[in-house]
PDB file with one MODEL, atoms N, CA, C and O in Angstrom:
MODEL        1
ATOM      1  N   UNK A   1       8.017  33.991  11.607  1.00  0.00           N
ATOM      2  CA  UNK A   1       8.734  32.968  10.891  1.00  0.00           C
ATOM      3  C   UNK A   1       7.940  31.660  10.946  1.00  0.00           C
ATOM      4  O   UNK A   1       7.418  31.287  11.997  1.00  0.00           O
ATOM      5  N   UNK A   2       7.857  30.983   9.829  1.00  0.00           N
ATOM      6  CA  UNK A   2       7.081  29.751   9.752  1.00  0.00           C
ATOM      7  C   UNK A   2       7.821  28.606  10.421  1.00  0.00           C
ATOM      8  O   UNK A   2       9.045  28.497  10.359  1.00  0.00           O
ATOM      9  N   UNK A   3       7.037  27.766  11.056  1.00  0.00           N
ATOM     10  CA  UNK A   3       7.592  26.594  11.715  1.00  0.00           C
ATOM     11  C   UNK A   3       7.762  25.477  10.693  1.00  0.00           C
ATOM     12  O   UNK A   3       6.876  25.258   9.867  1.00  0.00           O
ATOM     13  N   UNK A   4       8.875  24.776  10.737  1.00  0.00           N
ATOM     14  CA  UNK A   4       9.086  23.668   9.807  1.00  0.00           C
ATOM     15  C   UNK A   4       8.969  22.354  10.547  1.00  0.00           C
ATOM     16  O   UNK A   4       9.219  22.263  11.749  1.00  0.00           O
ATOM     17  N   UNK A   5       8.582  21.346   9.800  1.00  0.00           N
ATOM     18  CA  UNK A   5       8.418  20.023  10.374  1.00  0.00           C
ATOM     19  C   UNK A   5       9.393  19.080   9.681  1.00  0.00           C
ATOM     20  O   UNK A   5       9.507  19.092   8.456  1.00  0.00           O
ATOM     21  N   UNK A   6      10.086  18.276  10.452  1.00  0.00           N
ATOM     22  CA  UNK A   6      11.020  17.315   9.902  1.00  0.00           C
ATOM     23  C   UNK A   6      10.386  15.941   9.915  1.00  0.00           C
ATOM     24  O   UNK A   6       9.827  15.509  10.923  1.00  0.00           O
ATOM     25  N   UNK A   7      10.480  15.256   8.778  1.00  0.00           N
ATOM     26  CA  UNK A   7       9.967  13.897   8.675  1.00  0.00           C
ATOM     27  C   UNK A   7      11.144  12.976   8.434  1.00  0.00           C
ATOM     28  O   UNK A   7      11.955  13.212   7.538  1.00  0.00           O
ATOM     29  N   UNK A   8      11.237  11.927   9.234  1.00  0.00           N
ATOM     30  CA  UNK A   8      12.298  10.947   9.039  1.00  0.00           C
ATOM     31  C   UNK A   8      11.691   9.659   8.505  1.00  0.00           C
ATOM     32  O   UNK A   8      10.527   9.352   8.763  1.00  0.00           O
ATOM     33  N   UNK A   9      12.489   8.916   7.762  1.00  0.00           N
ATOM     34  CA  UNK A   9      12.014   7.687   7.126  1.00  0.00           C
ATOM     35  C   UNK A   9      12.714   6.472   7.712  1.00  0.00           C
ATOM     36  O   UNK A   9      13.103   5.576   6.963  1.00  0.00           O
ATOM     37  N   UNK A  10      12.882   6.415   9.001  1.00  0.00           N
ATOM     38  CA  UNK A  10      13.618   5.307   9.589  1.00  0.00           C
ATOM     39  C   UNK A  10      12.752   4.159  10.051  1.00  0.00           C
ATOM     40  O   UNK A  10      13.232   3.030  10.153  1.00  0.00           O
ATOM     41  N   UNK A  11      11.504   4.413  10.330  1.00  0.00           N
ATOM     42  CA  UNK A  11      10.645   3.387  10.912  1.00  0.00           C
ATOM     43  C   UNK A  11       9.374   3.273  10.109  1.00  0.00           C
ATOM     44  O   UNK A  11       8.892   4.255   9.544  1.00  0.00           O
ATOM     45  N   UNK A  12       8.831   2.068  10.059  1.00  0.00           N
ATOM     46  CA  UNK A  12       7.601   1.890   9.299  1.00  0.00           C
ATOM     47  C   UNK A  12       6.390   2.469  10.019  1.00  0.00           C
ATOM     48  O   UNK A  12       5.320   2.584   9.421  1.00  0.00           O
ATOM     49  N   UNK A  13       6.534   2.828  11.266  1.00  0.00           N
ATOM     50  CA  UNK A  13       5.404   3.348  12.028  1.00  0.00           C
ATOM     51  C   UNK A  13       5.243   4.854  11.909  1.00  0.00           C
ATOM     52  O   UNK A  13       4.147   5.367  12.134  1.00  0.00           O
ATOM     53  N   UNK A  14       6.300   5.576  11.560  1.00  0.00           N
ATOM     54  CA  UNK A  14       6.305   7.010  11.777  1.00  0.00           C
ATOM     55  C   UNK A  14       5.337   7.824  10.938  1.00  0.00           C
ATOM     56  O   UNK A  14       4.643   8.672  11.499  1.00  0.00           O
ATOM     57  N   UNK A  15       5.248   7.624   9.655  1.00  0.00           N
ATOM     58  CA  UNK A  15       4.459   8.528   8.820  1.00  0.00           C
ATOM     59  C   UNK A  15       2.981   8.182   8.742  1.00  0.00           C
ATOM     60  O   UNK A  15       2.140   9.082   8.751  1.00  0.00           O
ATOM     61  N   UNK A  16       2.650   6.915   8.667  1.00  0.00           N
ATOM     62  CA  UNK A  16       1.258   6.533   8.442  1.00  0.00           C
ATOM     63  C   UNK A  16       0.531   6.120   9.714  1.00  0.00           C
ATOM     64  O   UNK A  16      -0.679   5.899   9.673  1.00  0.00           O
ATOM     65  N   UNK A  17       1.212   6.012  10.816  1.00  0.00           N
ATOM     66  CA  UNK A  17       0.551   5.585  12.044  1.00  0.00           C
ATOM     67  C   UNK A  17      -0.535   6.561  12.507  1.00  0.00           C
ATOM     68  O   UNK A  17      -1.619   6.110  12.876  1.00  0.00           O
ATOM     69  N   UNK A  18      -0.291   7.883  12.504  1.00  0.00           N
ATOM     70  CA  UNK A  18      -1.361   8.782  12.958  1.00  0.00           C
ATOM     71  C   UNK A  18      -2.650   8.679  12.133  1.00  0.00           C
ATOM     72  O   UNK A  18      -3.728   8.624  12.725  1.00  0.00           O
ATOM     73  N   UNK A  19      -2.591   8.649  10.792  1.00  0.00           N
ATOM     74  CA  UNK A  19      -3.849   8.522  10.052  1.00  0.00           C
ATOM     75  C   UNK A  19      -4.574   7.213  10.342  1.00  0.00           C
ATOM     76  O   UNK A  19      -5.802   7.195  10.432  1.00  0.00           O
ATOM     77  N   UNK A  20      -3.838   6.125  10.488  1.00  0.00           N
ATOM     78  CA  UNK A  20      -4.473   4.834  10.770  1.00  0.00           C
ATOM     79  C   UNK A  20      -5.077   4.844  12.165  1.00  0.00           C
ATOM     80  O   UNK A  20      -6.162   4.301  12.373  1.00  0.00           O
ATOM     81  N   UNK A  21      -4.397   5.445  13.111  1.00  0.00           N
ATOM     82  CA  UNK A  21      -4.910   5.536  14.482  1.00  0.00           C
ATOM     83  C   UNK A  21      -6.168   6.396  14.538  1.00  0.00           C
ATOM     84  O   UNK A  21      -7.133   6.053  15.222  1.00  0.00           O
ATOM     85  N   UNK A  22      -6.152   7.509  13.816  1.00  0.00           N
ATOM     86  CA  UNK A  22      -7.293   8.424  13.835  1.00  0.00           C
ATOM     87  C   UNK A  22      -8.486   7.916  13.028  1.00  0.00           C
ATOM     88  O   UNK A  22      -9.634   8.182  13.383  1.00  0.00           O
ATOM     89  N   UNK A  23      -8.220   7.187  11.945  1.00  0.00           N
ATOM     90  CA  UNK A  23      -9.303   6.725  11.066  1.00  0.00           C
ATOM     91  C   UNK A  23      -9.018   5.302  10.587  1.00  0.00           C
ATOM     92  O   UNK A  23      -8.683   5.095   9.420  1.00  0.00           O
ATOM     93  N   UNK A  24      -9.151   4.320  11.486  1.00  0.00           N
ATOM     94  CA  UNK A  24      -8.811   2.944  11.110  1.00  0.00           C
ATOM     95  C   UNK A  24      -9.750   2.328  10.075  1.00  0.00           C
ATOM     96  O   UNK A  24      -9.447   1.271   9.522  1.00  0.00           O
ATOM     97  N   UNK A  25     -10.874   2.966   9.809  1.00  0.00           N
ATOM     98  CA  UNK A  25     -11.819   2.438   8.831  1.00  0.00           C
ATOM     99  C   UNK A  25     -11.705   3.103   7.464  1.00  0.00           C
ATOM    100  O   UNK A  25     -12.563   2.899   6.605  1.00  0.00           O
ATOM    101  N   UNK A  26     -10.663   3.891   7.253  1.00  0.00           N
ATOM    102  CA  UNK A  26     -10.419   4.518   5.950  1.00  0.00           C
ATOM    103  C   UNK A  26      -9.210   3.856   5.286  1.00  0.00           C
ATOM    104  O   UNK A  26      -8.214   3.555   5.944  1.00  0.00           O
ATOM    105  N   UNK A  27      -9.311   3.639   3.998  1.00  0.00           N
ATOM    106  CA  UNK A  27      -8.267   2.937   3.258  1.00  0.00           C
ATOM    107  C   UNK A  27      -7.008   3.770   3.065  1.00  0.00           C
ATOM    108  O   UNK A  27      -5.923   3.206   2.920  1.00  0.00           O
ATOM    109  N   UNK A  28      -7.119   5.085   3.057  1.00  0.00           N
ATOM    110  CA  UNK A  28      -5.984   5.945   2.710  1.00  0.00           C
ATOM    111  C   UNK A  28      -4.748   5.724   3.575  1.00  0.00           C
ATOM    112  O   UNK A  28      -3.636   5.651   3.052  1.00  0.00           O
ATOM    113  N   UNK A  29      -4.922   5.619   4.870  1.00  0.00           N
ATOM    114  CA  UNK A  29      -3.774   5.424   5.764  1.00  0.00           C
ATOM    115  C   UNK A  29      -3.051   4.124   5.480  1.00  0.00           C
ATOM    116  O   UNK A  29      -1.821   4.076   5.472  1.00  0.00           O
ATOM    117  N   UNK A  30      -3.819   3.065   5.247  1.00  0.00           N
ATOM    118  CA  UNK A  30      -3.215   1.774   4.932  1.00  0.00           C
ATOM    119  C   UNK A  30      -2.518   1.805   3.584  1.00  0.00           C
ATOM    120  O   UNK A  30      -1.457   1.204   3.417  1.00  0.00           O
ATOM    121  N   UNK A  31      -3.104   2.500   2.624  1.00  0.00           N
ATOM    122  CA  UNK A  31      -2.498   2.598   1.299  1.00  0.00           C
ATOM    123  C   UNK A  31      -1.169   3.349   1.364  1.00  0.00           C
ATOM    124  O   UNK A  31      -0.194   2.942   0.733  1.00  0.00           O
ATOM    125  N   UNK A  32      -1.129   4.432   2.118  1.00  0.00           N
ATOM    126  CA  UNK A  32       0.105   5.213   2.254  1.00  0.00           C
ATOM    127  C   UNK A  32       1.178   4.388   2.953  1.00  0.00           C
ATOM    128  O   UNK A  32       2.328   4.357   2.514  1.00  0.00           O
ATOM    129  N   UNK A  33       0.802   3.719   4.046  1.00  0.00           N
ATOM    130  CA  UNK A  33       1.792   2.906   4.757  1.00  0.00           C
ATOM    131  C   UNK A  33       2.255   1.730   3.892  1.00  0.00           C
ATOM    132  O   UNK A  33       3.422   1.341   3.940  1.00  0.00           O
ATOM    133  N   UNK A  34       1.331   1.164   3.099  1.00  0.00           N
ATOM    134  CA  UNK A  34       1.720   0.093   2.184  1.00  0.00           C
ATOM    135  C   UNK A  34       2.756   0.558   1.181  1.00  0.00           C
ATOM    136  O   UNK A  34       3.722  -0.154   0.905  1.00  0.00           O
ATOM    137  N   UNK A  35       2.559   1.763   0.627  1.00  0.00           N
ATOM    138  CA  UNK A  35       3.535   2.338  -0.299  1.00  0.00           C
ATOM    139  C   UNK A  35       4.871   2.591   0.396  1.00  0.00           C
ATOM    140  O   UNK A  35       5.931   2.266  -0.139  1.00  0.00           O
ATOM    141  N   UNK A  36       4.809   3.167   1.579  1.00  0.00           N
ATOM    142  CA  UNK A  36       6.021   3.448   2.348  1.00  0.00           C
ATOM    143  C   UNK A  36       6.795   2.166   2.627  1.00  0.00           C
ATOM    144  O   UNK A  36       8.011   2.115   2.448  1.00  0.00           O
ATOM    145  N   UNK A  37       6.086   1.137   3.063  1.00  0.00           N
ATOM    146  CA  UNK A  37       6.756  -0.126   3.366  1.00  0.00           C
ATOM    147  C   UNK A  37       7.367  -0.752   2.116  1.00  0.00           C
ATOM    148  O   UNK A  37       8.438  -1.355   2.186  1.00  0.00           O
ATOM    149  N   UNK A  38       6.708  -0.616   0.996  1.00  0.00           N
ATOM    150  CA  UNK A  38       7.209  -1.192  -0.249  1.00  0.00           C
ATOM    151  C   UNK A  38       8.395  -0.417  -0.785  1.00  0.00           C
ATOM    152  O   UNK A  38       9.471  -0.983  -0.981  1.00  0.00           O
ATOM    153  N   UNK A  39       8.214   0.844  -1.018  1.00  0.00           N
ATOM    154  CA  UNK A  39       9.190   1.631  -1.768  1.00  0.00           C
ATOM    155  C   UNK A  39      10.360   2.138  -0.939  1.00  0.00           C
ATOM    156  O   UNK A  39      11.462   2.307  -1.461  1.00  0.00           O
ATOM    157  N   UNK A  40      10.133   2.381   0.340  1.00  0.00           N
ATOM    158  CA  UNK A  40      11.199   2.941   1.159  1.00  0.00           C
ATOM    159  C   UNK A  40      11.854   1.915   2.076  1.00  0.00           C
ATOM    160  O   UNK A  40      13.053   1.988   2.342  1.00  0.00           O
ATOM    161  N   UNK A  41      11.065   0.959   2.559  1.00  0.00           N
ATOM    162  CA  UNK A  41      11.580   0.032   3.562  1.00  0.00           C
ATOM    163  C   UNK A  41      11.762  -1.389   3.043  1.00  0.00           C
ATOM    164  O   UNK A  41      12.382  -2.218   3.709  1.00  0.00           O
ATOM    165  N   UNK A  42      11.239  -1.672   1.887  1.00  0.00           N
ATOM    166  CA  UNK A  42      11.277  -3.012   1.288  1.00  0.00           C
ATOM    167  C   UNK A  42      10.707  -4.066   2.227  1.00  0.00           C
ATOM    168  O   UNK A  42      11.192  -5.196   2.286  1.00  0.00           O
ATOM    169  N   UNK A  43       9.688  -3.683   2.946  1.00  0.00           N
ATOM    170  CA  UNK A  43       8.974  -4.605   3.837  1.00  0.00           C
ATOM    171  C   UNK A  43       7.790  -5.152   3.044  1.00  0.00           C
ATOM    172  O   UNK A  43       6.675  -4.640   3.146  1.00  0.00           O
ATOM    173  N   UNK A  44       8.037  -6.185   2.263  1.00  0.00           N
ATOM    174  CA  UNK A  44       7.053  -6.685   1.314  1.00  0.00           C
ATOM    175  C   UNK A  44       5.829  -7.271   2.006  1.00  0.00           C
ATOM    176  O   UNK A  44       4.704  -6.992   1.592  1.00  0.00           O
ATOM    177  N   UNK A  45       6.019  -8.073   3.043  1.00  0.00           N
ATOM    178  CA  UNK A  45       4.863  -8.687   3.710  1.00  0.00           C
ATOM    179  C   UNK A  45       4.014  -7.621   4.408  1.00  0.00           C
ATOM    180  O   UNK A  45       2.786  -7.700   4.393  1.00  0.00           O
ATOM    181  N   UNK A  46       4.659  -6.633   5.015  1.00  0.00           N
ATOM    182  CA  UNK A  46       3.916  -5.542   5.639  1.00  0.00           C
ATOM    183  C   UNK A  46       3.165  -4.717   4.614  1.00  0.00           C
ATOM    184  O   UNK A  46       2.035  -4.288   4.848  1.00  0.00           O
ATOM    185  N   UNK A  47       3.806  -4.500   3.472  1.00  0.00           N
ATOM    186  CA  UNK A  47       3.168  -3.745   2.396  1.00  0.00           C
ATOM    187  C   UNK A  47       1.934  -4.474   1.878  1.00  0.00           C
ATOM    188  O   UNK A  47       0.874  -3.870   1.713  1.00  0.00           O
ATOM    189  N   UNK A  48       2.074  -5.775   1.622  1.00  0.00           N
ATOM    190  CA  UNK A  48       0.921  -6.552   1.152  1.00  0.00           C
ATOM    191  C   UNK A  48      -0.219  -6.549   2.166  1.00  0.00           C
ATOM    192  O   UNK A  48      -1.386  -6.420   1.794  1.00  0.00           O
ATOM    193  N   UNK A  49       0.117  -6.689   3.439  1.00  0.00           N
ATOM    194  CA  UNK A  49      -0.916  -6.688   4.482  1.00  0.00           C
ATOM    195  C   UNK A  49      -1.673  -5.364   4.497  1.00  0.00           C
ATOM    196  O   UNK A  49      -2.901  -5.346   4.575  1.00  0.00           O
ATOM    197  N   UNK A  50      -0.932  -4.252   4.420  1.00  0.00           N
ATOM    198  CA  UNK A  50      -1.581  -2.936   4.417  1.00  0.00           C
ATOM    199  C   UNK A  50      -2.433  -2.733   3.170  1.00  0.00           C
ATOM    200  O   UNK A  50      -3.551  -2.226   3.255  1.00  0.00           O
ATOM    201  N   UNK A  51      -1.912  -3.125   2.022  1.00  0.00           N
ATOM    202  CA  UNK A  51      -2.662  -2.933   0.779  1.00  0.00           C
ATOM    203  C   UNK A  51      -3.894  -3.839   0.730  1.00  0.00           C
ATOM    204  O   UNK A  51      -4.933  -3.442   0.203  1.00  0.00           O
ATOM    205  N   UNK A  52      -3.785  -5.037   1.268  1.00  0.00           N
ATOM    206  CA  UNK A  52      -4.974  -5.914   1.347  1.00  0.00           C
ATOM    207  C   UNK A  52      -6.029  -5.294   2.250  1.00  0.00           C
ATOM    208  O   UNK A  52      -7.220  -5.341   1.942  1.00  0.00           O
ATOM    209  N   UNK A  53      -5.596  -4.715   3.362  1.00  0.00           N
ATOM    210  CA  UNK A  53      -6.546  -4.050   4.270  1.00  0.00           C
ATOM    211  C   UNK A  53      -7.185  -2.848   3.575  1.00  0.00           C
ATOM    212  O   UNK A  53      -8.387  -2.618   3.704  1.00  0.00           O
ATOM    213  N   UNK A  54      -6.385  -2.091   2.847  1.00  0.00           N
ATOM    214  CA  UNK A  54      -6.929  -0.944   2.107  1.00  0.00           C
ATOM    215  C   UNK A  54      -7.952  -1.413   1.075  1.00  0.00           C
ATOM    216  O   UNK A  54      -8.978  -0.762   0.879  1.00  0.00           O
ATOM    217  N   UNK A  55      -7.677  -2.541   0.414  1.00  0.00           N
ATOM    218  CA  UNK A  55      -8.626  -3.078  -0.572  1.00  0.00           C
ATOM    219  C   UNK A  55      -9.901  -3.590   0.078  1.00  0.00           C
ATOM    220  O   UNK A  55     -10.977  -3.497  -0.514  1.00  0.00           O
ATOM    221  N   UNK A  56      -9.796  -4.131   1.289  1.00  0.00           N
ATOM    222  CA  UNK A  56     -11.000  -4.541   2.023  1.00  0.00           C
ATOM    223  C   UNK A  56     -11.886  -3.331   2.297  1.00  0.00           C
ATOM    224  O   UNK A  56     -13.110  -3.409   2.190  1.00  0.00           O
ATOM    225  N   UNK A  57     -11.264  -2.227   2.645  1.00  0.00           N
ATOM    226  CA  UNK A  57     -12.010  -1.026   2.998  1.00  0.00           C
ATOM    227  C   UNK A  57     -12.517  -0.271   1.779  1.00  0.00           C
ATOM    228  O   UNK A  57     -13.582   0.344   1.825  1.00  0.00           O
ATOM    229  N   UNK A  58     -11.753  -0.317   0.683  1.00  0.00           N
ATOM    230  CA  UNK A  58     -12.126   0.425  -0.529  1.00  0.00           C
ATOM    231  C   UNK A  58     -11.762  -0.404  -1.765  1.00  0.00           C
ATOM    232  O   UNK A  58     -10.778  -0.112  -2.445  1.00  0.00           O
ATOM    233  N   UNK A  59     -12.559  -1.436  -2.050  1.00  0.00           N
ATOM    234  CA  UNK A  59     -12.208  -2.369  -3.124  1.00  0.00           C
ATOM    235  C   UNK A  59     -12.186  -1.766  -4.519  1.00  0.00           C
ATOM    236  O   UNK A  59     -11.579  -2.348  -5.418  1.00  0.00           O
ATOM    237  N   UNK A  60     -12.814  -0.642  -4.730  1.00  0.00           N
ATOM    238  CA  UNK A  60     -12.856  -0.056  -6.069  1.00  0.00           C
ATOM    239  C   UNK A  60     -11.735   0.949  -6.328  1.00  0.00           C
ATOM    240  O   UNK A  60     -11.690   1.551  -7.400  1.00  0.00           O
ATOM    241  N   UNK A  61     -10.838   1.139  -5.376  1.00  0.00           N
ATOM    242  CA  UNK A  61      -9.760   2.118  -5.538  1.00  0.00           C
ATOM    243  C   UNK A  61      -8.737   1.607  -6.550  1.00  0.00           C
ATOM    244  O   UNK A  61      -8.015   0.646  -6.284  1.00  0.00           O
ATOM    245  N   UNK A  62      -8.683   2.248  -7.695  1.00  0.00           N
ATOM    246  CA  UNK A  62      -7.721   1.827  -8.718  1.00  0.00           C
ATOM    247  C   UNK A  62      -6.291   2.101  -8.267  1.00  0.00           C
ATOM    248  O   UNK A  62      -5.382   1.341  -8.599  1.00  0.00           O
ATOM    249  N   UNK A  63      -6.088   3.165  -7.523  1.00  0.00           N
ATOM    250  CA  UNK A  63      -4.753   3.487  -7.019  1.00  0.00           C
ATOM    251  C   UNK A  63      -4.232   2.364  -6.119  1.00  0.00           C
ATOM    252  O   UNK A  63      -3.092   1.926  -6.272  1.00  0.00           O
ATOM    253  N   UNK A  64      -5.052   1.904  -5.193  1.00  0.00           N
ATOM    254  CA  UNK A  64      -4.638   0.839  -4.279  1.00  0.00           C
ATOM    255  C   UNK A  64      -4.450  -0.470  -5.044  1.00  0.00           C
ATOM    256  O   UNK A  64      -3.498  -1.208  -4.786  1.00  0.00           O
ATOM    257  N   UNK A  65      -5.340  -0.757  -5.970  1.00  0.00           N
ATOM    258  CA  UNK A  65      -5.219  -2.000  -6.734  1.00  0.00           C
ATOM    259  C   UNK A  65      -3.943  -2.012  -7.573  1.00  0.00           C
ATOM    260  O   UNK A  65      -3.278  -3.044  -7.663  1.00  0.00           O
ATOM    261  N   UNK A  66      -3.595  -0.891  -8.184  1.00  0.00           N
ATOM    262  CA  UNK A  66      -2.366  -0.834  -8.972  1.00  0.00           C
ATOM    263  C   UNK A  66      -1.126  -0.967  -8.088  1.00  0.00           C
ATOM    264  O   UNK A  66      -0.158  -1.625  -8.468  1.00  0.00           O
ATOM    265  N   UNK A  67      -1.154  -0.352  -6.927  1.00  0.00           N
ATOM    266  CA  UNK A  67      -0.033  -0.497  -5.998  1.00  0.00           C
ATOM    267  C   UNK A  67       0.092  -1.948  -5.533  1.00  0.00           C
ATOM    268  O   UNK A  67       1.198  -2.472  -5.400  1.00  0.00           O
ATOM    269  N   UNK A  68      -1.044  -2.586  -5.288  1.00  0.00           N
ATOM    270  CA  UNK A  68      -1.069  -3.999  -4.883  1.00  0.00           C
ATOM    271  C   UNK A  68      -0.443  -4.866  -5.980  1.00  0.00           C
ATOM    272  O   UNK A  68       0.370  -5.744  -5.690  1.00  0.00           O
ATOM    273  N   UNK A  69      -0.820  -4.623  -7.231  1.00  0.00           N
ATOM    274  CA  UNK A  69      -0.263  -5.374  -8.362  1.00  0.00           C
ATOM    275  C   UNK A  69       1.251  -5.140  -8.454  1.00  0.00           C
ATOM    276  O   UNK A  69       2.006  -6.073  -8.729  1.00  0.00           O
ATOM    277  N   UNK A  70       1.686  -3.920  -8.228  1.00  0.00           N
ATOM    278  CA  UNK A  70       3.120  -3.612  -8.269  1.00  0.00           C
ATOM    279  C   UNK A  70       3.889  -4.452  -7.249  1.00  0.00           C
ATOM    280  O   UNK A  70       4.935  -5.016  -7.571  1.00  0.00           O
ATOM    281  N   UNK A  71       3.375  -4.538  -6.022  1.00  0.00           N
ATOM    282  CA  UNK A  71       4.048  -5.326  -4.983  1.00  0.00           C
ATOM    283  C   UNK A  71       4.045  -6.803  -5.356  1.00  0.00           C
ATOM    284  O   UNK A  71       5.057  -7.485  -5.195  1.00  0.00           O
ATOM    285  N   UNK A  72       2.915  -7.301  -5.853  1.00  0.00           N
ATOM    286  CA  UNK A  72       2.870  -8.698  -6.289  1.00  0.00           C
ATOM    287  C   UNK A  72       3.896  -8.964  -7.390  1.00  0.00           C
ATOM    288  O   UNK A  72       4.568  -9.995  -7.384  1.00  0.00           O
ATOM    289  N   UNK A  73       4.011  -8.032  -8.330  1.00  0.00           N
ATOM    290  CA  UNK A  73       4.989  -8.161  -9.410  1.00  0.00           C
ATOM    291  C   UNK A  73       6.413  -8.212  -8.846  1.00  0.00           C
ATOM    292  O   UNK A  73       7.219  -9.041  -9.267  1.00  0.00           O
ATOM    293  N   UNK A  74       6.717  -7.330  -7.897  1.00  0.00           N
ATOM    294  CA  UNK A  74       8.045  -7.321  -7.282  1.00  0.00           C
ATOM    295  C   UNK A  74       8.347  -8.637  -6.581  1.00  0.00           C
ATOM    296  O   UNK A  74       9.504  -9.044  -6.487  1.00  0.00           O
ATOM    297  N   UNK A  75       7.317  -9.296  -6.095  1.00  0.00           N
ATOM    298  CA  UNK A  75       7.480 -10.578  -5.406  1.00  0.00           C
ATOM    299  C   UNK A  75       7.383 -11.761  -6.368  1.00  0.00           C
ATOM    300  O   UNK A  75       7.394 -12.915  -5.939  1.00  0.00           O
ATOM    301  N   UNK A  76       7.287 -11.475  -7.664  1.00  0.00           N
ATOM    302  CA  UNK A  76       7.233 -12.497  -8.712  1.00  0.00           C
ATOM    303  C   UNK A  76       6.019 -13.423  -8.564  1.00  0.00           C
ATOM    304  O   UNK A  76       6.103 -14.616  -8.855  1.00  0.00           O
ATOM    305  N   UNK A  77       4.909 -12.874  -8.116  1.00  0.00           N
ATOM    306  CA  UNK A  77       3.663 -13.630  -8.004  1.00  0.00           C
ATOM    307  C   UNK A  77       2.816 -13.353  -9.248  1.00  0.00           C
ATOM    308  O   UNK A  77       1.735 -12.770  -9.175  1.00  0.00           O
ATOM    309  N   UNK A  78       3.344 -13.787 -10.377  1.00  0.00           N
ATOM    310  CA  UNK A  78       2.765 -13.427 -11.670  1.00  0.00           C
ATOM    311  C   UNK A  78       1.345 -13.930 -11.901  1.00  0.00           C
ATOM    312  O   UNK A  78       0.549 -13.187 -12.476  1.00  0.00           O
ATOM    313  N   UNK A  79       0.973 -15.146 -11.490  1.00  0.00           N
ATOM    314  CA  UNK A  79      -0.419 -15.541 -11.690  1.00  0.00           C
ATOM    315  C   UNK A  79      -1.417 -14.598 -11.009  1.00  0.00           C
ATOM    316  O   UNK A  79      -2.453 -14.261 -11.582  1.00  0.00           O
ATOM    317  N   UNK A  80      -1.096 -14.180  -9.793  1.00  0.00           N
ATOM    318  CA  UNK A  80      -1.983 -13.238  -9.093  1.00  0.00           C
ATOM    319  C   UNK A  80      -1.941 -11.852  -9.736  1.00  0.00           C
ATOM    320  O   UNK A  80      -2.945 -11.140  -9.742  1.00  0.00           O
ATOM    321  N   UNK A  81      -0.787 -11.470 -10.274  1.00  0.00           N
ATOM    322  CA  UNK A  81      -0.675 -10.203 -10.997  1.00  0.00           C
ATOM    323  C   UNK A  81      -1.625 -10.204 -12.190  1.00  0.00           C
ATOM    324  O   UNK A  81      -2.339  -9.228 -12.419  1.00  0.00           O
ATOM    325  N   UNK A  82      -1.634 -11.294 -12.946  1.00  0.00           N
ATOM    326  CA  UNK A  82      -2.483 -11.394 -14.130  1.00  0.00           C
ATOM    327  C   UNK A  82      -3.957 -11.344 -13.759  1.00  0.00           C
ATOM    328  O   UNK A  82      -4.726 -10.610 -14.379  1.00  0.00           O
ATOM    329  N   UNK A  83      -4.354 -12.107 -12.765  1.00  0.00           N
ATOM    330  CA  UNK A  83      -5.763 -12.140 -12.338  1.00  0.00           C
ATOM    331  C   UNK A  83      -6.201 -10.768 -11.856  1.00  0.00           C
ATOM    332  O   UNK A  83      -7.266 -10.286 -12.240  1.00  0.00           O
ATOM    333  N   UNK A  84      -5.395 -10.138 -11.023  1.00  0.00           N
ATOM    334  CA  UNK A  84      -5.759  -8.831 -10.468  1.00  0.00           C
ATOM    335  C   UNK A  84      -5.788  -7.759 -11.558  1.00  0.00           C
ATOM    336  O   UNK A  84      -6.680  -6.911 -11.573  1.00  0.00           O
ATOM    337  N   UNK A  85      -4.826  -7.797 -12.460  1.00  0.00           N
ATOM    338  CA  UNK A  85      -4.808  -6.825 -13.559  1.00  0.00           C
ATOM    339  C   UNK A  85      -6.045  -6.969 -14.444  1.00  0.00           C
ATOM    340  O   UNK A  85      -6.629  -5.970 -14.862  1.00  0.00           O
ATOM    341  N   UNK A  86      -6.438  -8.195 -14.726  1.00  0.00           N
ATOM    342  CA  UNK A  86      -7.655  -8.410 -15.526  1.00  0.00           C
ATOM    343  C   UNK A  86      -8.889  -7.843 -14.819  1.00  0.00           C
ATOM    344  O   UNK A  86      -9.761  -7.259 -15.462  1.00  0.00           O
ATOM    345  N   UNK A  87      -8.961  -8.014 -13.504  1.00  0.00           N
ATOM    346  CA  UNK A  87     -10.094  -7.452 -12.749  1.00  0.00           C
ATOM    347  C   UNK A  87     -10.104  -5.929 -12.840  1.00  0.00           C
ATOM    348  O   UNK A  87     -11.162  -5.315 -12.974  1.00  0.00           O
ATOM    349  N   UNK A  88      -8.917  -5.327 -12.766  1.00  0.00           N
ATOM    350  CA  UNK A  88      -8.827  -3.864 -12.865  1.00  0.00           C
ATOM    351  C   UNK A  88      -9.317  -3.408 -14.223  1.00  0.00           C
ATOM    352  O   UNK A  88     -10.069  -2.439 -14.318  1.00  0.00           O
ATOM    353  N   UNK A  89      -8.900  -4.093 -15.276  1.00  0.00           N
ATOM    354  CA  UNK A  89      -9.301  -3.723 -16.631  1.00  0.00           C
ATOM    355  C   UNK A  89     -10.800  -3.906 -16.841  1.00  0.00           C
ATOM    356  O   UNK A  89     -11.439  -3.074 -17.484  1.00  0.00           O
ATOM    357  N   UNK A  90     -11.363  -4.979 -16.309  1.00  0.00           N
ATOM    358  CA  UNK A  90     -12.784  -5.255 -16.488  1.00  0.00           C
ATOM    359  C   UNK A  90     -13.661  -4.256 -15.741  1.00  0.00           C
ATOM    360  O   UNK A  90     -14.768  -3.948 -16.182  1.00  0.00           O
ATOM    361  N   UNK A  91     -13.176  -3.757 -14.631  1.00  0.00           N
ATOM    362  CA  UNK A  91     -13.970  -2.790 -13.857  1.00  0.00           C
ATOM    363  C   UNK A  91     -13.874  -1.463 -14.519  1.00  0.00           C
ATOM    364  O   UNK A  91     -14.463  -0.492 -14.045  1.00  0.00           O
TER     365      UNK A  91
ENDMDL
END
């Protein structure tokens, strides 16, 4: 019989902490935690911090840049949304 794993969404540390701990120099863990903090926990400042870190590590990631723009939009930071969106389009 296959073993099942239960994932709970109660804490911002639970799902993305192991990837960040194991590979702190990879953007993926920060991007996942940024999404989790934004969409599930509504932790906007934590989400922005994680997505900024992911962009530092992988500035050309369109996925991370679009997620970053989404969070900025949710926070009504429209001037930064416009600037960042233009950079995405130009690249």
